[in-house]
Amino acid sequence: MTNNQSNDFVVIKAVEDGVNVIGLTRGTDTRFHHSEKLDKGEVMICQFTEHTSAIKVRGEALIQTANGEMKSEAKK
Amino acid sequence: MVITTDDLETTCPNCKGSGKEDRLPCPKCSGKGVILTGQGNTLLHFIKKHLHE
Ligand SMILES: [Zn+2]
């Protein structure tokens, strides 16, 4: 990404143990190239980069982006 | 410090760890069934680097 804007990041806070943050590759094939496990209370600040065009959150977490705040839910 | 398997890798949510999709290698994890974490990659690269010393 050439014009790296300062708001191109996402803040994720785990509400429960074992939240997974998964990065998807940029390009024609969208593979999972990186994962990260967050335990309750842990925070991750993720940036969209030349390698990562999408971020997937599994588990209950609070997510903040430039577009607002939302909550992901645990699978029932 | 204790490192668990969950700290090193995550089961692929697309193939649920089988590494396969419609009998072909899962396109999301390249057939591995897992996705490595930053810590997993750090450990893997460290061991690879020093294994044959
Ligand atoms: Zn897979």
Coordinates of N, CA and C and ligand atoms in Angstrom, one line a residue:
Chain A
M1 N 0.8 -1.2 0.0 CA 0.0 0.0 0.0 C 0.9 1.2 0.0
T2 N 0.7 2.1 -0.9 CA 1.6 3.3 -1.1 C 1.1 4.4 -0.1
N3 N -0.2 4.7 -0.2 CA -0.6 5.8 0.7 C -1.1 5.2 2.0
N4 N -0.2 5.0 2.9 CA -0.5 4.4 4.2 C -1.1 5.5 5.1
Q5 N -2.4 5.4 5.2 CA -3.1 6.4 6.0 C -3.1 5.9 7.5
S6 N -3.1 6.9 8.4 CA -2.9 6.6 9.8 C -4.2 5.9 10.4
N7 N -5.3 6.0 9.7 CA -6.5 5.3 10.2 C -6.7 3.9 9.7
D8 N -5.7 3.4 8.9 CA -5.8 2.0 8.4 C -5.5 1.0 9.4
F9 N -6.0 1.1 10.6 CA -5.8 0.0 11.6 C -7.0 -0.3 12.4
V10 N -7.0 -1.4 13.0 CA -8.1 -1.9 13.8 C -7.6 -2.3 15.2
V11 N -8.4 -1.9 16.2 CA -8.1 -2.3 17.5 C -9.0 -3.4 18.0
I12 N -8.4 -4.5 18.5 CA -9.2 -5.6 18.9 C -8.9 -6.0 20.4
K13 N -9.9 -6.0 21.2 CA -9.7 -6.4 22.6 C -10.6 -7.7 22.9
A14 N -9.9 -8.7 23.4 CA -10.6 -10.0 23.6 C -11.4 -9.9 24.9
V15 N -12.7 -10.3 24.8 CA -13.6 -10.3 26.0 C -13.5 -11.7 26.6
E16 N -13.1 -12.7 25.9 CA -13.0 -14.0 26.5 C -11.6 -14.6 26.1
D17 N -11.3 -15.7 26.7 CA -10.0 -16.4 26.3 C -10.1 -17.0 24.9
G18 N -9.0 -17.1 24.3 CA -8.9 -17.8 23.0 C -9.6 -17.2 21.8
V19 N -9.6 -15.9 21.8 CA -10.1 -15.1 20.6 C -9.0 -15.3 19.5
N20 N -9.4 -15.6 18.3 CA -8.4 -15.7 17.2 C -8.6 -14.5 16.2
V21 N -7.4 -13.9 15.9 CA -7.4 -12.8 14.9 C -6.6 -13.4 13.7
I22 N -7.2 -13.4 12.6 CA -6.6 -14.1 11.4 C -6.5 -13.1 10.3
G23 N -5.3 -13.0 9.7 CA -5.0 -12.1 8.6 C -5.2 -12.8 7.3
L24 N -5.9 -12.2 6.3 CA -6.0 -12.7 5.0 C -5.2 -12.0 4.0
T25 N -4.6 -12.7 3.0 CA -3.7 -12.2 2.1 C -4.4 -11.2 1.1
R26 N -3.6 -10.2 0.7 CA -4.1 -9.4 -0.4 C -3.8 -10.0 -1.8
G27 N -4.6 -9.9 -2.8 CA -4.3 -10.4 -4.1 C -5.5 -11.3 -4.6
T28 N -5.2 -12.1 -5.6 CA -6.3 -12.8 -6.2 C -6.8 -14.0 -5.3
D29 N -5.8 -14.6 -4.7 CA -6.3 -15.7 -3.7 C -6.2 -15.2 -2.3
T30 N -7.3 -15.3 -1.6 CA -7.3 -14.9 -0.2 C -7.0 -16.0 0.8
R31 N -5.8 -16.2 1.1 CA -5.4 -17.3 2.1 C -5.3 -16.7 3.5
F32 N -5.3 -17.6 4.5 CA -5.0 -17.2 5.9 C -3.5 -17.2 6.0
H33 N -2.8 -16.1 6.2 CA -1.4 -16.2 6.3 C -0.9 -16.1 7.7
H34 N -1.7 -15.6 8.6 CA -1.2 -15.3 10.0 C -2.4 -15.4 10.9
S35 N -2.1 -16.0 12.1 CA -3.2 -16.0 13.1 C -2.5 -15.5 14.4
E36 N -3.4 -15.1 15.3 CA -2.9 -14.6 16.6 C -3.9 -15.0 17.6
K37 N -3.5 -15.6 18.8 CA -4.5 -15.9 19.8 C -4.4 -14.8 20.9
L38 N -5.6 -14.3 21.3 CA -5.7 -13.4 22.4 C -6.5 -14.0 23.5
D39 N -5.9 -13.8 24.7 CA -6.7 -14.2 25.9 C -7.4 -13.0 26.5
K40 N -8.3 -13.3 27.4 CA -9.2 -12.2 27.9 C -8.4 -11.0 28.3
G41 N -8.8 -9.8 27.9 CA -8.2 -8.6 28.2 C -7.0 -8.2 27.3
E42 N -6.5 -9.1 26.5 CA -5.4 -8.8 25.7 C -5.9 -7.9 24.5
V43 N -5.1 -7.0 24.0 CA -5.4 -6.1 23.0 C -4.4 -6.3 21.8
M44 N -5.0 -6.2 20.6 CA -4.1 -6.2 19.4 C -4.5 -5.1 18.5
I45 N -3.4 -4.4 18.0 CA -3.6 -3.3 17.1 C -3.1 -3.7 15.8
C46 N -4.0 -3.9 14.8 CA -3.6 -4.5 13.5 C -3.7 -3.4 12.4
Q47 N -2.7 -3.5 11.5 CA -2.7 -2.6 10.4 C -2.9 -3.4 9.1
F48 N -3.6 -2.7 8.2 CA -3.8 -3.3 6.8 C -2.5 -3.0 6.1
T49 N -1.8 -4.0 5.5 CA -0.5 -3.8 4.9 C -0.6 -4.3 3.4
E50 N 0.6 -4.3 2.8 CA 0.7 -4.9 1.4 C 0.4 -6.4 1.5
H51 N 0.6 -7.0 2.6 CA 0.3 -8.5 2.7 C -1.1 -8.8 3.2
T52 N -1.6 -7.9 4.0 CA -2.9 -8.2 4.6 C -4.0 -7.2 4.1
S53 N -5.1 -7.8 3.5 CA -6.1 -6.9 3.0 C -7.4 -7.1 3.8
A54 N -7.5 -8.1 4.7 CA -8.6 -8.4 5.5 C -8.2 -9.1 6.8
I55 N -9.1 -8.8 7.8 CA -8.8 -9.4 9.1 C -10.1 -10.0 9.6
K56 N -9.9 -11.3 10.1 CA -11.1 -12.0 10.6 C -10.9 -12.2 12.1
V57 N -12.0 -12.0 12.9 CA -12.0 -12.1 14.3 C -12.9 -13.3 14.7
R58 N -12.4 -14.3 15.4 CA -13.3 -15.3 15.9 C -13.3 -15.3 17.4
G59 N -14.5 -15.4 18.0 CA -14.6 -15.3 19.4 C -15.1 -13.9 19.9
E60 N -15.4 -13.8 21.2 CA -16.0 -12.5 21.6 C -15.0 -11.5 21.9
A61 N -15.1 -10.4 21.1 CA -14.1 -9.3 21.2 C -14.8 -7.9 20.9
L62 N -14.1 -6.9 21.4 CA -14.5 -5.5 21.1 C -13.6 -5.0 20.0
I63 N -14.2 -4.5 19.0 CA -13.4 -4.1 17.8 C -13.7 -2.6 17.5
Q64 N -12.6 -1.9 17.4 CA -12.7 -0.4 17.0 C -12.0 -0.2 15.7
T65 N -12.7 0.5 14.8 CA -12.1 0.9 13.5 C -12.5 2.4 13.3
A66 N -12.0 2.9 12.2 CA -12.2 4.3 11.9 C -13.7 4.5 11.6
N67 N -14.4 3.4 11.3 CA -15.9 3.4 11.0 C -16.7 3.2 12.2
G68 N -16.1 3.0 13.3 CA -16.9 2.8 14.5 C -16.5 1.6 15.3
E69 N -17.4 1.3 16.3 CA -17.1 0.2 17.2 C -18.1 -0.9 17.1
M70 N -17.7 -2.2 17.2 CA -18.6 -3.3 17.2 C -18.1 -4.4 18.1
K71 N -18.9 -5.4 18.2 CA -18.6 -6.5 19.1 C -18.7 -7.8 18.3
S72 N -17.7 -8.6 18.3 CA -17.9 -10.0 17.7 C -18.4 -10.9 18.8
E73 N -19.1 -11.9 18.4 CA -19.7 -12.8 19.4 C -19.1 -14.2 19.3
A74 N -19.2 -14.9 20.5 CA -18.7 -16.2 20.6 C -19.7 -17.1 19.8
K75 N -19.2 -18.2 19.2 CA -20.1 -19.2 18.6 C -20.9 -19.9 19.6
K76 N -22.2 -19.9 19.4 CA -23.1 -20.6 20.4 C -23.2 -22.1 20.1
Chain B
M1 N 7.9 -19.3 31.5 CA 6.8 -19.0 30.6 C 6.4 -20.3 29.9
V2 N 5.2 -20.6 29.8 CA 4.7 -21.8 29.1 C 4.0 -21.4 27.8
I3 N 4.4 -22.1 26.8 CA 3.8 -21.9 25.5 C 2.9 -23.1 25.1
T4 N 1.6 -22.8 24.8 CA 0.7 -23.9 24.5 C 0.6 -24.0 22.9
T5 N 0.1 -25.1 22.4 CA -0.1 -25.3 21.0 C -0.9 -24.1 20.4
D6 N -1.9 -23.7 21.2 CA -2.8 -22.6 20.7 C -2.1 -21.3 20.5
D7 N -1.0 -21.2 21.2 CA -0.2 -19.9 21.1 C 0.6 -20.0 19.8
L8 N 0.9 -21.2 19.3 CA 1.7 -21.3 18.1 C 1.0 -21.5 16.8
E9 N -0.2 -22.1 16.9 CA -1.0 -22.3 15.6 C -2.5 -22.3 15.9
T10 N -3.3 -21.9 14.9 CA -4.7 -21.9 15.0 C -5.3 -22.9 14.0
T11 N -6.3 -23.7 14.4 CA -6.9 -24.6 13.4 C -7.6 -23.8 12.3
C12 N -7.4 -24.1 11.1 CA -8.0 -23.4 10.0 C -9.5 -23.5 10.1
P13 N -10.2 -22.3 10.1 CA -11.6 -22.3 10.2 C -12.3 -22.7 9.0
N14 N -11.6 -22.8 7.8 CA -12.2 -23.2 6.6 C -12.4 -24.7 6.5
C15 N -11.3 -25.4 6.8 CA -11.3 -26.9 6.6 C -11.4 -27.6 8.0
K16 N -11.5 -26.8 9.1 CA -11.5 -27.3 10.5 C -10.4 -28.2 10.8
G17 N -9.2 -28.0 10.2 CA -8.0 -28.7 10.5 C -7.7 -29.9 9.6
S18 N -8.6 -30.2 8.7 CA -8.4 -31.4 7.8 C -7.4 -31.1 6.7
G19 N -7.2 -29.9 6.4 CA -6.3 -29.5 5.3 C -6.9 -29.8 3.9
K20 N -8.1 -30.2 3.9 CA -8.7 -30.5 2.6 C -10.1 -29.8 2.4
E21 N -10.3 -29.5 1.1 CA -11.6 -28.9 0.8 C -12.0 -29.6 -0.5
D22 N -13.1 -30.3 -0.5 CA -13.5 -31.1 -1.7 C -12.4 -32.0 -2.2
R23 N -11.8 -32.7 -1.3 CA -10.7 -33.6 -1.6 C -9.4 -33.0 -2.1
L24 N -9.4 -31.6 -2.3 CA -8.2 -30.9 -2.7 C -7.6 -30.2 -1.5
P25 N -6.3 -29.8 -1.6 CA -5.7 -29.1 -0.5 C -6.5 -27.8 -0.2
C26 N -6.8 -27.5 1.0 CA -7.6 -26.4 1.4 C -6.9 -25.1 0.9
P27 N -7.7 -24.3 0.2 CA -7.0 -23.0 -0.4 C -6.7 -22.0 0.6
K28 N -7.4 -22.1 1.8 CA -7.2 -21.0 2.8 C -5.9 -21.2 3.6
C29 N -5.6 -22.5 3.9 CA -4.4 -22.7 4.7 C -3.3 -23.5 3.9
S30 N -3.5 -23.5 2.5 CA -2.5 -24.2 1.7 C -2.4 -25.7 2.1
G31 N -3.4 -26.3 2.6 CA -3.4 -27.7 2.9 C -2.8 -28.1 4.2
K32 N -2.4 -27.1 5.0 CA -1.7 -27.4 6.3 C -2.7 -27.7 7.4
G33 N -3.9 -27.2 7.3 CA -4.9 -27.4 8.3 C -4.7 -26.5 9.5
V34 N -3.6 -25.8 9.6 CA -3.4 -24.8 10.7 C -2.8 -23.5 10.1
I35 N -2.9 -22.4 10.9 CA -2.3 -21.2 10.5 C -1.4 -20.8 11.6
L36 N -0.1 -20.5 11.3 CA 0.8 -20.2 12.4 C 0.6 -18.8 12.9
T37 N 0.9 -18.7 14.2 CA 0.9 -17.3 14.8 C 2.3 -16.7 14.7
G38 N 2.4 -15.5 15.1 CA 3.7 -14.8 15.1 C 4.7 -15.5 16.0
Q39 N 4.2 -16.0 17.1 CA 5.1 -16.8 18.0 C 5.5 -18.1 17.4
G40 N 4.5 -18.8 16.7 CA 4.8 -20.0 16.0 C 5.9 -19.8 14.9
N41 N 5.7 -18.8 14.2 CA 6.7 -18.5 13.1 C 8.1 -18.1 13.7
T42 N 8.1 -17.4 14.8 CA 9.3 -17.0 15.4 C 10.1 -18.3 15.9
L43 N 9.4 -19.2 16.5 CA 10.0 -20.4 17.0 C 10.4 -21.3 15.9
L44 N 9.6 -21.4 14.8 CA 9.9 -22.3 13.7 C 11.2 -21.7 13.0
H45 N 11.2 -20.5 12.7 CA 12.4 -19.9 12.1 C 13.7 -20.0 12.9
F46 N 13.5 -19.9 14.2 CA 14.7 -20.0 15.1 C 15.2 -21.4 15.0
I47 N 14.3 -22.4 15.1 CA 14.8 -23.8 15.1 C 15.4 -24.2 13.8
K48 N 14.7 -23.7 12.7 CA 15.3 -24.0 11.4 C 16.7 -23.4 11.2
K49 N 16.9 -22.2 11.7 CA 18.2 -21.5 11.6 C 19.3 -22.2 12.4
H50 N 19.0 -22.8 13.5 CA 20.0 -23.4 14.4 C 20.0 -24.9 14.4
L51 N 19.1 -25.6 13.7 CA 19.0 -27.0 13.7 C 20.3 -27.8 13.3
H52 N 21.0 -27.3 12.3 CA 22.1 -28.0 11.8 C 23.5 -27.5 12.2
E53 N 23.4 -26.7 13.3 CA 24.7 -26.1 13.8 C 25.5 -27.2 14.5
Ligands
ZN1 ZN -7.7 -25.0 5.7

